[in-house]
């Protein structure tokens, strides 16, 4: 049986060793494809790792107009192929887990492909190798679930939409499915406002938030087009 | 490779429709060959094999293009692109978008240069080598361009059957015309050599390359160029020794390439012009307004784009509408999607300090990790 990827976010201590390891990789030098997110720290001490969950029926691949995103025999959703990707960014919007990244200059989408180069020769993905707490792990299903008292869950529910993923997340025993929006709802009821924490003097970690990514979005020169136009107009 | 949701039609319908489109493509090419060669009057029988292969390739390319357009997401983008392209106000305001993008992204592929200069040089060599060769060979094969010997070294040139001039094969113009394909072959060989070298030494591509998809096109291009050059070499310096087997091999390889075109990596030649539409889309979309995340309020995409992706998602059978929050899941930015999920998880395992009831309360974590790691002391401290 193919080896599987497991996450136990509760064990994540936010050390970002996985991000550092991911950046070392040759296929996307200097860019991490794993995310460590802090929740609102007033609300929870938890940090949360996100790798590509490798959906069994991946929305990103299904909405890709160029048919550039493929799955391999083990269900791993590969990166957009470099010659097909027409940088439409559908996958970024569609992904239910917020995973793909867009490299504007290179006009390319990149995402975690579970270290295809390493797993194909029997090694663990970089992040799982680097993780000191086994919040990220990779191996035979039977072996790994024995090391955890909780149950490994790969079913997700977003409203009416169910999703199955190839990556498992450990949850308390008897959990069959993650009801992603259920708790969200409670939080809103509790008067939770996501930006309040920021206004209260808390700092978000630079480079992690989408605010950095989208700053000056409208004026950003995506493919060098406006620079050329300005040149032509003699500005 | 598993395939993704392939079509808005049933498999059978898709095949029928795509076959019709394929036949249409084939018929169109046949018509153009007939007209362009003046009912085959200027058609070169020696090139019949290429012409027939081209007809099959036309069928397969049109077939593939058809199935591609029947993908729900492609259809959304295709419709939008044309809608934007054909609108008069847009035409006036964004007139330069298409030609400039065409030159930058399709002819010179400046974005590949950002990936690395070597990759760009490689691709430029391949692109110009192959495109220019096509520009010479297809018209010859289809009889649109025709040379007829009228003296030992003089040729009459016909374009679409119209006589346009004469050429001395040994003069500078004639010589270079007859050897144009050799120059292009050299370009392709340089491009392939760089591609091979990259694939050999670059640790980032070696593990992920696949023989049929990544290597076969290179082998084909390389061997076609080499056999093509060999033809010139044996003709010029070896009295045409081995001309015939080399011609056959060359022809066989070219036909393989033509038939490979619709299926493998080289389909990107036909499919990439769609990126022109994407460029226009973003130009116009960004003027129409940004979409702010329903949770954090920050812009994360074009309003137009988010709506179109929702349409595309519905088209492929997803429904991410969330009655709980009155939003689509796609109304949240990437980070908020991750954080909401993490929050749900934290709540589930008891790592959150806000209880469903809204009370501020510390909870003990439910074990997903080995219990032994959590000492009693740690538990008492509310760890
Ligand atoms: C319509 C214009 C074209 C565009 C925009 C385009 C774009 C691309 C891109 C983005 C790549 C990936 C390059 C990389 O990141 O390393 C690529 C690869 C490639 N292209 Fe094109 N291409 C075009 C036309 C052509 C043509 C006419 C050929 C000739 C057959 C060609 C042959 C190849 C080959 C062989 C590769 C793979 C190179 C490798 O092995 O690494 N392309 N193309």
PDB file of N, CA and C in Angstrom, chain A residues 115-205:
ATOM      1  N   UNK A 115       6.661  16.373  -2.012  1.00  0.00           N
ATOM      2  CA  UNK A 115       8.057  16.062  -2.326  1.00  0.00           C
ATOM      3  C   UNK A 115       8.175  14.841  -3.219  1.00  0.00           C
ATOM      4  N   UNK A 116       7.627  14.946  -4.373  1.00  0.00           N
ATOM      5  CA  UNK A 116       7.643  13.843  -5.321  1.00  0.00           C
ATOM      6  C   UNK A 116       9.053  13.292  -5.514  1.00  0.00           C
ATOM      7  N   UNK A 117      10.017  14.205  -5.546  1.00  0.00           N
ATOM      8  CA  UNK A 117      11.396  13.763  -5.761  1.00  0.00           C
ATOM      9  C   UNK A 117      11.888  12.870  -4.628  1.00  0.00           C
ATOM     10  N   UNK A 118      11.429  13.136  -3.402  1.00  0.00           N
ATOM     11  CA  UNK A 118      11.896  12.340  -2.265  1.00  0.00           C
ATOM     12  C   UNK A 118      11.063  11.085  -2.072  1.00  0.00           C
ATOM     13  N   UNK A 119       9.737  11.238  -2.142  1.00  0.00           N
ATOM     14  CA  UNK A 119       8.891  10.073  -1.883  1.00  0.00           C
ATOM     15  C   UNK A 119       9.073   9.003  -2.960  1.00  0.00           C
ATOM     16  N   UNK A 120       9.406   9.440  -4.173  1.00  0.00           N
ATOM     17  CA  UNK A 120       9.558   8.441  -5.235  1.00  0.00           C
ATOM     18  C   UNK A 120      10.794   7.575  -5.011  1.00  0.00           C
ATOM     19  N   UNK A 121      11.704   8.012  -4.145  1.00  0.00           N
ATOM     20  CA  UNK A 121      12.837   7.152  -3.823  1.00  0.00           C
ATOM     21  C   UNK A 121      12.775   6.682  -2.371  1.00  0.00           C
ATOM     22  N   UNK A 122      11.550   6.674  -1.819  1.00  0.00           N
ATOM     23  CA  UNK A 122      11.341   6.054  -0.521  1.00  0.00           C
ATOM     24  C   UNK A 122      11.634   6.923   0.687  1.00  0.00           C
ATOM     25  N   UNK A 123      11.898   8.213   0.460  1.00  0.00           N
ATOM     26  CA  UNK A 123      12.151   9.077   1.619  1.00  0.00           C
ATOM     27  C   UNK A 123      10.869   9.774   2.041  1.00  0.00           C
ATOM     28  N   UNK A 124      10.897  10.308   3.268  1.00  0.00           N
ATOM     29  CA  UNK A 124       9.771  11.111   3.715  1.00  0.00           C
ATOM     30  C   UNK A 124       9.851  12.477   3.060  1.00  0.00           C
ATOM     31  N   UNK A 125       8.714  13.156   2.904  1.00  0.00           N
ATOM     32  CA  UNK A 125       8.777  14.549   2.451  1.00  0.00           C
ATOM     33  C   UNK A 125       9.630  15.371   3.426  1.00  0.00           C
ATOM     34  N   UNK A 126      10.185  16.454   2.911  1.00  0.00           N
ATOM     35  CA  UNK A 126      11.096  17.259   3.725  1.00  0.00           C
ATOM     36  C   UNK A 126      10.464  17.726   5.034  1.00  0.00           C
ATOM     37  N   UNK A 127       9.236  18.243   4.948  1.00  0.00           N
ATOM     38  CA  UNK A 127       8.624  18.816   6.151  1.00  0.00           C
ATOM     39  C   UNK A 127       8.453  17.750   7.226  1.00  0.00           C
ATOM     40  N   UNK A 128       8.038  16.544   6.801  1.00  0.00           N
ATOM     41  CA  UNK A 128       7.836  15.471   7.773  1.00  0.00           C
ATOM     42  C   UNK A 128       9.169  15.030   8.371  1.00  0.00           C
ATOM     43  N   UNK A 129      10.223  15.114   7.574  1.00  0.00           N
ATOM     44  CA  UNK A 129      11.547  14.760   8.091  1.00  0.00           C
ATOM     45  C   UNK A 129      12.003  15.781   9.123  1.00  0.00           C
ATOM     46  N   UNK A 130      11.698  17.051   8.843  1.00  0.00           N
ATOM     47  CA  UNK A 130      12.223  18.107   9.705  1.00  0.00           C
ATOM     48  C   UNK A 130      11.394  18.307  10.963  1.00  0.00           C
ATOM     49  N   UNK A 131      10.128  17.925  10.921  1.00  0.00           N
ATOM     50  CA  UNK A 131       9.240  18.225  12.046  1.00  0.00           C
ATOM     51  C   UNK A 131       9.736  17.547  13.321  1.00  0.00           C
ATOM     52  N   UNK A 132      10.033  18.315  14.375  1.00  0.00           N
ATOM     53  CA  UNK A 132      10.586  17.701  15.582  1.00  0.00           C
ATOM     54  C   UNK A 132       9.522  17.045  16.459  1.00  0.00           C
ATOM     55  N   UNK A 133       8.250  17.336  16.235  1.00  0.00           N
ATOM     56  CA  UNK A 133       7.229  16.822  17.147  1.00  0.00           C
ATOM     57  C   UNK A 133       6.318  15.798  16.487  1.00  0.00           C
ATOM     58  N   UNK A 134       6.639  15.422  15.294  1.00  0.00           N
ATOM     59  CA  UNK A 134       5.779  14.512  14.540  1.00  0.00           C
ATOM     60  C   UNK A 134       4.370  15.065  14.331  1.00  0.00           C
ATOM     61  N   UNK A 135       4.257  16.360  14.302  1.00  0.00           N
ATOM     62  CA  UNK A 135       2.979  16.932  13.896  1.00  0.00           C
ATOM     63  C   UNK A 135       2.750  16.602  12.433  1.00  0.00           C
ATOM     64  N   UNK A 136       3.835  16.420  11.705  1.00  0.00           N
ATOM     65  CA  UNK A 136       3.773  15.984  10.318  1.00  0.00           C
ATOM     66  C   UNK A 136       4.488  14.655  10.245  1.00  0.00           C
ATOM     67  N   UNK A 137       3.841  13.690   9.646  1.00  0.00           N
ATOM     68  CA  UNK A 137       4.500  12.394   9.549  1.00  0.00           C
ATOM     69  C   UNK A 137       4.086  11.721   8.249  1.00  0.00           C
ATOM     70  N   UNK A 138       4.891  10.754   7.863  1.00  0.00           N
ATOM     71  CA  UNK A 138       4.664  10.096   6.589  1.00  0.00           C
ATOM     72  C   UNK A 138       5.077   8.650   6.727  1.00  0.00           C
ATOM     73  N   UNK A 139       4.224   7.749   6.324  1.00  0.00           N
ATOM     74  CA  UNK A 139       4.599   6.341   6.418  1.00  0.00           C
ATOM     75  C   UNK A 139       3.423   5.431   6.154  1.00  0.00           C
ATOM     76  N   UNK A 140       3.634   4.151   6.473  1.00  0.00           N
ATOM     77  CA  UNK A 140       2.572   3.174   6.292  1.00  0.00           C
ATOM     78  C   UNK A 140       1.411   3.510   7.221  1.00  0.00           C
ATOM     79  N   UNK A 141       0.221   3.424   6.680  1.00  0.00           N
ATOM     80  CA  UNK A 141      -0.976   3.782   7.448  1.00  0.00           C
ATOM     81  C   UNK A 141      -1.032   3.036   8.779  1.00  0.00           C
ATOM     82  N   UNK A 142      -0.888   1.702   8.700  1.00  0.00           N
ATOM     83  CA  UNK A 142      -1.067   0.897   9.908  1.00  0.00           C
ATOM     84  C   UNK A 142      -0.049   1.239  10.982  1.00  0.00           C
ATOM     85  N   UNK A 143       1.171   1.463  10.553  1.00  0.00           N
ATOM     86  CA  UNK A 143       2.218   1.778  11.521  1.00  0.00           C
ATOM     87  C   UNK A 143       1.920   3.086  12.229  1.00  0.00           C
ATOM     88  N   UNK A 144       1.541   4.074  11.447  1.00  0.00           N
ATOM     89  CA  UNK A 144       1.408   5.405  12.031  1.00  0.00           C
ATOM     90  C   UNK A 144       0.188   5.514  12.916  1.00  0.00           C
ATOM     91  N   UNK A 145      -0.920   4.900  12.533  1.00  0.00           N
ATOM     92  CA  UNK A 145      -2.087   5.076  13.413  1.00  0.00           C
ATOM     93  C   UNK A 145      -1.886   4.398  14.762  1.00  0.00           C
ATOM     94  N   UNK A 146      -1.010   3.403  14.785  1.00  0.00           N
ATOM     95  CA  UNK A 146      -0.749   2.780  16.084  1.00  0.00           C
ATOM     96  C   UNK A 146      -0.040   3.717  17.054  1.00  0.00           C
ATOM     97  N   UNK A 147       0.633   4.686  16.527  1.00  0.00           N
ATOM     98  CA  UNK A 147       1.365   5.604  17.405  1.00  0.00           C
ATOM     99  C   UNK A 147       0.464   6.703  17.953  1.00  0.00           C
ATOM    100  N   UNK A 148      -0.766   6.738  17.542  1.00  0.00           N
ATOM    101  CA  UNK A 148      -1.655   7.821  17.969  1.00  0.00           C
ATOM    102  C   UNK A 148      -2.928   7.237  18.555  1.00  0.00           C
ATOM    103  N   UNK A 149      -3.357   7.748  19.702  1.00  0.00           N
ATOM    104  CA  UNK A 149      -4.613   7.263  20.267  1.00  0.00           C
ATOM    105  C   UNK A 149      -5.837   7.787  19.518  1.00  0.00           C
ATOM    106  N   UNK A 150      -5.713   8.925  18.884  1.00  0.00           N
ATOM    107  CA  UNK A 150      -6.864   9.469  18.170  1.00  0.00           C
ATOM    108  C   UNK A 150      -7.101   8.709  16.883  1.00  0.00           C
ATOM    109  N   UNK A 151      -8.105   9.120  16.139  1.00  0.00           N
ATOM    110  CA  UNK A 151      -8.333   8.456  14.861  1.00  0.00           C
ATOM    111  C   UNK A 151      -7.886   9.362  13.714  1.00  0.00           C
ATOM    112  N   UNK A 152      -7.397   8.711  12.670  1.00  0.00           N
ATOM    113  CA  UNK A 152      -6.931   9.460  11.510  1.00  0.00           C
ATOM    114  C   UNK A 152      -8.120   9.727  10.591  1.00  0.00           C
ATOM    115  N   UNK A 153      -8.374  10.999  10.337  1.00  0.00           N
ATOM    116  CA  UNK A 153      -9.570  11.380   9.592  1.00  0.00           C
ATOM    117  C   UNK A 153      -9.174  12.012   8.264  1.00  0.00           C
ATOM    118  N   UNK A 154      -9.856  11.609   7.203  1.00  0.00           N
ATOM    119  CA  UNK A 154      -9.596  12.263   5.915  1.00  0.00           C
ATOM    120  C   UNK A 154     -10.897  12.677   5.228  1.00  0.00           C
ATOM    121  N   UNK A 155     -11.937  12.868   6.041  1.00  0.00           N
ATOM    122  CA  UNK A 155     -13.214  13.330   5.498  1.00  0.00           C
ATOM    123  C   UNK A 155     -13.487  14.739   5.989  1.00  0.00           C
ATOM    124  N   UNK A 156     -13.948  15.578   5.084  1.00  0.00           N
ATOM    125  CA  UNK A 156     -14.182  16.982   5.423  1.00  0.00           C
ATOM    126  C   UNK A 156     -15.561  17.378   4.963  1.00  0.00           C
ATOM    127  N   UNK A 157     -16.149  18.293   5.711  1.00  0.00           N
ATOM    128  CA  UNK A 157     -17.456  18.783   5.315  1.00  0.00           C
ATOM    129  C   UNK A 157     -17.453  20.303   5.311  1.00  0.00           C
ATOM    130  N   UNK A 158     -17.718  20.878   4.146  1.00  0.00           N
ATOM    131  CA  UNK A 158     -17.856  22.338   4.033  1.00  0.00           C
ATOM    132  C   UNK A 158     -19.293  22.598   3.611  1.00  0.00           C
ATOM    133  N   UNK A 159     -20.136  22.995   4.519  1.00  0.00           N
ATOM    134  CA  UNK A 159     -21.541  23.144   4.150  1.00  0.00           C
ATOM    135  C   UNK A 159     -22.072  21.809   3.661  1.00  0.00           C
ATOM    136  N   UNK A 160     -22.604  21.794   2.453  1.00  0.00           N
ATOM    137  CA  UNK A 160     -23.122  20.537   1.909  1.00  0.00           C
ATOM    138  C   UNK A 160     -22.056  19.757   1.165  1.00  0.00           C
ATOM    139  N   UNK A 161     -20.895  20.323   1.053  1.00  0.00           N
ATOM    140  CA  UNK A 161     -19.871  19.713   0.220  1.00  0.00           C
ATOM    141  C   UNK A 161     -18.964  18.815   1.063  1.00  0.00           C
ATOM    142  N   UNK A 162     -18.953  17.532   0.726  1.00  0.00           N
ATOM    143  CA  UNK A 162     -18.039  16.619   1.401  1.00  0.00           C
ATOM    144  C   UNK A 162     -16.788  16.460   0.550  1.00  0.00           C
ATOM    145  N   UNK A 163     -15.664  16.290   1.195  1.00  0.00           N
ATOM    146  CA  UNK A 163     -14.414  16.086   0.472  1.00  0.00           C
ATOM    147  C   UNK A 163     -13.630  14.980   1.160  1.00  0.00           C
ATOM    148  N   UNK A 164     -12.963  14.180   0.357  1.00  0.00           N
ATOM    149  CA  UNK A 164     -12.075  13.173   0.920  1.00  0.00           C
ATOM    150  C   UNK A 164     -10.660  13.538   0.505  1.00  0.00           C
ATOM    151  N   UNK A 165      -9.726  13.408   1.424  1.00  0.00           N
ATOM    152  CA  UNK A 165      -8.364  13.778   1.090  1.00  0.00           C
ATOM    153  C   UNK A 165      -7.425  12.592   1.261  1.00  0.00           C
ATOM    154  N   UNK A 166      -6.291  12.666   0.620  1.00  0.00           N
ATOM    155  CA  UNK A 166      -5.288  11.623   0.768  1.00  0.00           C
ATOM    156  C   UNK A 166      -4.413  11.850   1.983  1.00  0.00           C
ATOM    157  N   UNK A 167      -4.481  13.056   2.547  1.00  0.00           N
ATOM    158  CA  UNK A 167      -3.740  13.344   3.767  1.00  0.00           C
ATOM    159  C   UNK A 167      -4.686  13.144   4.944  1.00  0.00           C
ATOM    160  N   UNK A 168      -4.159  12.519   5.985  1.00  0.00           N
ATOM    161  CA  UNK A 168      -4.970  12.264   7.170  1.00  0.00           C
ATOM    162  C   UNK A 168      -4.624  13.244   8.273  1.00  0.00           C
ATOM    163  N   UNK A 169      -5.637  13.597   9.054  1.00  0.00           N
ATOM    164  CA  UNK A 169      -5.409  14.470  10.199  1.00  0.00           C
ATOM    165  C   UNK A 169      -5.896  13.737  11.437  1.00  0.00           C
ATOM    166  N   UNK A 170      -5.094  13.754  12.485  1.00  0.00           N
ATOM    167  CA  UNK A 170      -5.508  13.071  13.702  1.00  0.00           C
ATOM    168  C   UNK A 170      -6.497  13.911  14.481  1.00  0.00           C
ATOM    169  N   UNK A 171      -7.542  13.251  14.930  1.00  0.00           N
ATOM    170  CA  UNK A 171      -8.590  13.925  15.677  1.00  0.00           C
ATOM    171  C   UNK A 171      -8.950  13.029  16.851  1.00  0.00           C
ATOM    172  N   UNK A 172      -9.683  13.575  17.828  1.00  0.00           N
ATOM    173  CA  UNK A 172     -10.077  12.741  18.959  1.00  0.00           C
ATOM    174  C   UNK A 172     -10.807  11.504  18.476  1.00  0.00           C
ATOM    175  N   UNK A 173     -10.709  10.471  19.256  1.00  0.00           N
ATOM    176  CA  UNK A 173     -11.353   9.206  18.876  1.00  0.00           C
ATOM    177  C   UNK A 173     -12.814   9.425  18.509  1.00  0.00           C
ATOM    178  N   UNK A 174     -13.309   8.574  17.672  1.00  0.00           N
ATOM    179  CA  UNK A 174     -14.702   8.628  17.223  1.00  0.00           C
ATOM    180  C   UNK A 174     -14.990   9.755  16.237  1.00  0.00           C
ATOM    181  N   UNK A 175     -14.036  10.620  15.985  1.00  0.00           N
ATOM    182  CA  UNK A 175     -14.289  11.634  14.966  1.00  0.00           C
ATOM    183  C   UNK A 175     -14.271  10.941  13.616  1.00  0.00           C
ATOM    184  N   UNK A 176     -15.305  11.192  12.826  1.00  0.00           N
ATOM    185  CA  UNK A 176     -15.358  10.583  11.499  1.00  0.00           C
ATOM    186  C   UNK A 176     -15.102  11.620  10.410  1.00  0.00           C
ATOM    187  N   UNK A 177     -15.415  12.830  10.760  1.00  0.00           N
ATOM    188  CA  UNK A 177     -15.438  13.856   9.732  1.00  0.00           C
ATOM    189  C   UNK A 177     -15.162  15.195  10.383  1.00  0.00           C
ATOM    190  N   UNK A 178     -14.449  16.057   9.675  1.00  0.00           N
ATOM    191  CA  UNK A 178     -14.266  17.416  10.182  1.00  0.00           C
ATOM    192  C   UNK A 178     -15.383  18.300   9.659  1.00  0.00           C
ATOM    193  N   UNK A 179     -16.153  18.856  10.568  1.00  0.00           N
ATOM    194  CA  UNK A 179     -17.193  19.806  10.173  1.00  0.00           C
ATOM    195  C   UNK A 179     -16.557  21.187  10.221  1.00  0.00           C
ATOM    196  N   UNK A 180     -16.007  21.605   9.111  1.00  0.00           N
ATOM    197  CA  UNK A 180     -15.131  22.770   9.162  1.00  0.00           C
ATOM    198  C   UNK A 180     -15.867  24.022   9.608  1.00  0.00           C
ATOM    199  N   UNK A 181     -17.100  24.183   9.187  1.00  0.00           N
ATOM    200  CA  UNK A 181     -17.770  25.441   9.458  1.00  0.00           C
ATOM    201  C   UNK A 181     -18.499  25.478  10.787  1.00  0.00           C
ATOM    202  N   UNK A 182     -18.606  24.300  11.416  1.00  0.00           N
ATOM    203  CA  UNK A 182     -19.417  24.279  12.611  1.00  0.00           C
ATOM    204  C   UNK A 182     -18.862  25.186  13.691  1.00  0.00           C
ATOM    205  N   UNK A 183     -17.595  25.032  13.940  1.00  0.00           N
ATOM    206  CA  UNK A 183     -17.014  25.815  15.005  1.00  0.00           C
ATOM    207  C   UNK A 183     -16.930  27.279  14.637  1.00  0.00           C
ATOM    208  N   UNK A 184     -16.688  27.506  13.374  1.00  0.00           N
ATOM    209  CA  UNK A 184     -16.617  28.862  12.863  1.00  0.00           C
ATOM    210  C   UNK A 184     -17.876  29.625  13.256  1.00  0.00           C
ATOM    211  N   UNK A 185     -18.989  28.936  13.079  1.00  0.00           N
ATOM    212  CA  UNK A 185     -20.272  29.513  13.413  1.00  0.00           C
ATOM    213  C   UNK A 185     -20.325  29.914  14.884  1.00  0.00           C
ATOM    214  N   UNK A 186     -19.889  29.014  15.762  1.00  0.00           N
ATOM    215  CA  UNK A 186     -19.883  29.329  17.187  1.00  0.00           C
ATOM    216  C   UNK A 186     -19.059  30.567  17.466  1.00  0.00           C
ATOM    217  N   UNK A 187     -17.953  30.667  16.774  1.00  0.00           N
ATOM    218  CA  UNK A 187     -17.069  31.788  17.060  1.00  0.00           C
ATOM    219  C   UNK A 187     -17.736  33.101  16.697  1.00  0.00           C
ATOM    220  N   UNK A 188     -18.420  33.106  15.587  1.00  0.00           N
ATOM    221  CA  UNK A 188     -19.104  34.332  15.205  1.00  0.00           C
ATOM    222  C   UNK A 188     -20.154  34.684  16.262  1.00  0.00           C
ATOM    223  N   UNK A 189     -20.829  33.671  16.764  1.00  0.00           N
ATOM    224  CA  UNK A 189     -21.834  33.910  17.793  1.00  0.00           C
ATOM    225  C   UNK A 189     -21.217  34.504  19.048  1.00  0.00           C
ATOM    226  N   UNK A 190     -19.991  34.085  19.311  1.00  0.00           N
ATOM    227  CA  UNK A 190     -19.340  34.560  20.527  1.00  0.00           C
ATOM    228  C   UNK A 190     -18.815  35.978  20.351  1.00  0.00           C
ATOM    229  N   UNK A 191     -19.219  36.625  19.291  1.00  0.00           N
ATOM    230  CA  UNK A 191     -18.822  38.011  19.088  1.00  0.00           C
ATOM    231  C   UNK A 191     -17.410  38.157  18.589  1.00  0.00           C
ATOM    232  N   UNK A 192     -16.960  37.129  17.906  1.00  0.00           N
ATOM    233  CA  UNK A 192     -15.578  37.141  17.463  1.00  0.00           C
ATOM    234  C   UNK A 192     -15.397  37.988  16.213  1.00  0.00           C
ATOM    235  N   UNK A 193     -14.441  38.886  16.235  1.00  0.00           N
ATOM    236  CA  UNK A 193     -14.144  39.694  15.046  1.00  0.00           C
ATOM    237  C   UNK A 193     -12.674  39.530  14.724  1.00  0.00           C
ATOM    238  N   UNK A 194     -12.371  39.000  13.568  1.00  0.00           N
ATOM    239  CA  UNK A 194     -10.999  38.595  13.295  1.00  0.00           C
ATOM    240  C   UNK A 194      -9.999  39.737  13.314  1.00  0.00           C
ATOM    241  N   UNK A 195     -10.421  40.927  12.974  1.00  0.00           N
ATOM    242  CA  UNK A 195      -9.437  41.995  12.916  1.00  0.00           C
ATOM    243  C   UNK A 195      -9.235  42.691  14.248  1.00  0.00           C
ATOM    244  N   UNK A 196     -10.117  42.371  15.209  1.00  0.00           N
ATOM    245  CA  UNK A 196     -10.013  43.038  16.496  1.00  0.00           C
ATOM    246  C   UNK A 196      -8.659  42.768  17.131  1.00  0.00           C
ATOM    247  N   UNK A 197      -8.224  41.538  16.999  1.00  0.00           N
ATOM    248  CA  UNK A 197      -6.951  41.162  17.594  1.00  0.00           C
ATOM    249  C   UNK A 197      -5.813  41.986  17.034  1.00  0.00           C
ATOM    250  N   UNK A 198      -5.869  42.239  15.773  1.00  0.00           N
ATOM    251  CA  UNK A 198      -4.792  42.994  15.133  1.00  0.00           C
ATOM    252  C   UNK A 198      -4.766  44.414  15.652  1.00  0.00           C
ATOM    253  N   UNK A 199      -5.968  44.986  15.774  1.00  0.00           N
ATOM    254  CA  UNK A 199      -6.049  46.364  16.233  1.00  0.00           C
ATOM    255  C   UNK A 199      -5.512  46.461  17.655  1.00  0.00           C
ATOM    256  N   UNK A 200      -5.638  45.391  18.407  1.00  0.00           N
ATOM    257  CA  UNK A 200      -5.174  45.384  19.777  1.00  0.00           C
ATOM    258  C   UNK A 200      -3.663  45.327  19.905  1.00  0.00           C
ATOM    259  N   UNK A 201      -2.955  45.605  18.876  1.00  0.00           N
ATOM    260  CA  UNK A 201      -1.508  45.701  18.981  1.00  0.00           C
ATOM    261  C   UNK A 201      -0.776  44.410  18.676  1.00  0.00           C
ATOM    262  N   UNK A 202      -1.521  43.355  18.342  1.00  0.00           N
ATOM    263  CA  UNK A 202      -0.821  42.117  18.009  1.00  0.00           C
ATOM    264  C   UNK A 202      -0.186  42.213  16.640  1.00  0.00           C
ATOM    265  N   UNK A 203       0.878  41.554  16.490  1.00  0.00           N
ATOM    266  CA  UNK A 203       1.577  41.575  15.213  1.00  0.00           C
ATOM    267  C   UNK A 203       1.326  40.277  14.476  1.00  0.00           C
ATOM    268  N   UNK A 204       1.028  40.404  13.212  1.00  0.00           N
ATOM    269  CA  UNK A 204       1.006  39.196  12.410  1.00  0.00           C
ATOM    270  C   UNK A 204       2.418  38.947  11.911  1.00  0.00           C
ATOM    271  N   UNK A 205       2.718  37.707  11.683  1.00  0.00           N
ATOM    272  CA  UNK A 205       4.071  37.419  11.234  1.00  0.00           C
ATOM    273  C   UNK A 205       4.219  37.814   9.776  1.00  0.00           C
TER     274      UNK A 205
END
